[in-house]
Tab-separated table of C-alpha atoms in Angstrom:
chain	number	residue	atom	x	y	z
P	395	MET	CA	-18.894	12.827	8.776
P	396	THR	CA	-19.505	9.167	9.632
P	397	TRP	CA	-16.761	7.011	11.165
P	398	ARG	CA	-16.446	4.801	8.064
P	399	GLN	CA	-15.934	8.089	5.828
P	400	LEU	CA	-13.329	8.977	8.280
P	401	ARG	CA	-11.567	5.537	8.198
P	402	VAL	CA	-11.548	5.879	4.523
P	403	LEU	CA	-10.081	9.219	4.274
P	404	ILE	CA	-7.331	8.207	6.897
P	405	GLN	CA	-6.393	4.976	4.792
P	406	HIS	CA	-6.311	6.886	1.729
P	407	LEU	CA	-3.582	9.427	2.949
P	408	PRO	CA	-0.339	9.470	1.325
P	409	PRO	CA	2.333	7.270	2.812
P	410	GLU	CA	4.384	10.084	3.843
P	411	SER	CA	1.830	12.081	5.716
P	412	SER	CA	2.096	12.910	9.253
P	413	THR	CA	-1.118	10.944	10.193
P	414	MET	CA	0.338	7.671	8.532
P	415	THR	CA	3.805	8.187	9.705
P	416	ALA	CA	2.284	8.444	13.328
P	417	LEU	CA	0.216	5.209	12.833
P	418	ARG	CA	3.123	3.450	11.418
P	419	ASN	CA	5.457	4.212	14.399
P	420	GLU	CA	3.120	2.636	16.717
P	421	LEU	CA	3.488	-0.835	15.040
P	422	SER	CA	5.524	-3.348	16.735
P	423	ASP	CA	8.309	-5.091	14.889
P	424	ASP	CA	6.029	-8.119	14.537
P	425	GLU	CA	3.369	-6.130	12.666
P	426	LEU	CA	6.018	-4.525	10.533
P	427	THR	CA	7.342	-7.956	9.556
P	428	GLU	CA	3.792	-9.279	8.801
P	429	GLN	CA	3.128	-6.071	6.487
P	430	ALA	CA	6.491	-6.763	4.652
P	431	GLU	CA	5.623	-10.404	4.060
P	432	LYS	CA	2.235	-9.313	2.818
P	433	GLY	CA	4.008	-7.006	0.251
P	434	GLU	CA	2.123	-3.856	1.239
P	435	PRO	CA	5.014	-1.132	0.749
P	436	GLU	CA	2.569	1.704	1.529
P	437	LYS	CA	2.213	0.505	5.013
P	438	GLY	CA	5.869	0.446	5.681
P	439	ARG	CA	7.887	3.458	7.337
P	440	TRP	CA	9.068	4.733	3.907
P	441	SER	CA	7.118	6.047	0.862
P	442	GLN	CA	7.504	4.309	-2.465
P	443	LEU	CA	9.809	7.012	-3.551
P	444	GLU	CA	12.098	6.353	-0.604
P	445	GLN	CA	11.976	2.597	-1.292
P	446	LEU	CA	12.905	3.145	-4.986
P	447	THR	CA	15.762	5.609	-3.763
P	448	ALA	CA	17.033	2.902	-1.477
P	449	SER	CA	17.045	0.413	-4.488
P	450	VAL	CA	19.089	2.557	-6.694
P	451	LEU	CA	21.267	3.313	-3.655
P	452	ASP	CA	21.995	-0.442	-3.365
P	453	ALA	CA	22.524	-0.915	-7.114
P	454	VAL	CA	25.206	1.730	-7.151
P	455	ARG	CA	26.953	0.492	-4.272
P	456	ARG	CA	27.029	-3.102	-5.932
P	457	LEU	CA	28.218	-1.488	-9.282
P	458	GLU	CA	31.047	0.501	-7.259
P	459	TYR	CA	31.996	-2.830	-5.282
P	460	VAL	CA	32.102	-4.941	-8.441
P	461	THR	CA	34.269	-2.037	-10.430
P	462	ILE	CA	36.749	-2.018	-7.346
P	463	CYS	CA	36.893	-5.810	-7.325
P	464	ALA	CA	37.526	-6.097	-11.061
P	465	ASN	CA	40.344	-3.633	-10.760
P	466	THR	CA	41.951	-4.817	-7.825
P	467	GLU	CA	45.138	-7.012	-8.238
P	468	HIS	CA	45.034	-8.877	-5.011
P	469	LYS	CA	42.139	-10.461	-3.438
P	470	ARG	CA	43.216	-9.376	0.097
P	471	ASP	CA	42.879	-5.795	-1.197
P	472	GLN	CA	39.340	-6.133	-2.188
P	473	PRO	CA	36.634	-4.208	0.131
P	474	GLU	CA	34.138	-5.792	1.985
P	475	PRO	CA	30.713	-6.470	-0.098
P	476	PRO	CA	28.166	-3.452	0.464
P	477	VAL	CA	25.484	-3.784	3.028
P	478	PRO	CA	22.107	-3.298	1.635
P	479	ALA	CA	20.206	-0.282	2.903
P	480	ARG	CA	17.902	-1.331	5.832
P	481	ARG	CA	14.192	-1.466	4.811
P	482	PRO	CA	11.181	-1.034	7.000
P	483	GLY	CA	9.747	-4.345	8.598
P	484	ALA	CA	13.012	-6.039	8.059
P	485	LYS	CA	15.690	-6.743	10.715
P	486	PRO	CA	19.545	-6.106	9.433
P	487	ARG	CA	21.026	-8.735	7.983
P	488	GLN	CA	23.683	-10.755	10.071
P	489	SER	CA	27.169	-10.195	9.188
P	490	LYS	CA	29.107	-13.435	7.956
P	491	LEU	CA	31.807	-14.716	10.729
P	492	LYS	CA	35.024	-14.635	9.708
P	493	MET	CA	37.410	-17.535	10.388
P	494	SER	CA	40.797	-16.927	11.950
P	495	GLU	CA	43.988	-18.343	10.684
P	496	GLN	CA	44.091	-20.482	13.750
P	497	THR	CA	40.530	-21.824	13.200
P	498	ALA	CA	41.344	-22.497	9.671
P	499	GLU	CA	44.402	-24.522	10.228
P	500	ARG	CA	42.677	-26.617	12.943
P	501	LEU	CA	39.626	-27.301	10.433
P	502	PHE	CA	42.243	-28.140	7.738
P	503	GLN	CA	43.904	-30.687	10.201
P	504	PHE	CA	40.377	-32.079	10.970
P	505	ILE	CA	39.614	-32.614	7.670
P	506	HIS	CA	42.759	-34.248	6.709
P	507	GLY	CA	42.827	-36.752	9.778
P	508	GLY	CA	45.363	-34.799	11.627
P	509	ALA	CA	43.082	-33.768	14.713
P	510	ALA	CA	43.101	-36.154	17.496
């Protein structure tokens, strides 16, 4: 077997094979991000089936959230929006900062000319 044949065999292994998993685990965060931007899901840490399963999970979570919000009388009783399942090669999303009552009051005063 030539080196070229070996390379071709390795490149065409299924994404969930032990060899491909070992190769992917050696990738740095920058390399994973680059592959995610190039749109090469087969080089991600998950197989295509896992990617699709995560998409379904996200859709179900959004539907559950919308259903709860539609049936909740007061906005204060509504849950936080669901966080999407983390995908390979992508950093977790940063949570939005919440404004405290004191900060909101100071901002309100500033906007209306009351801050000196």
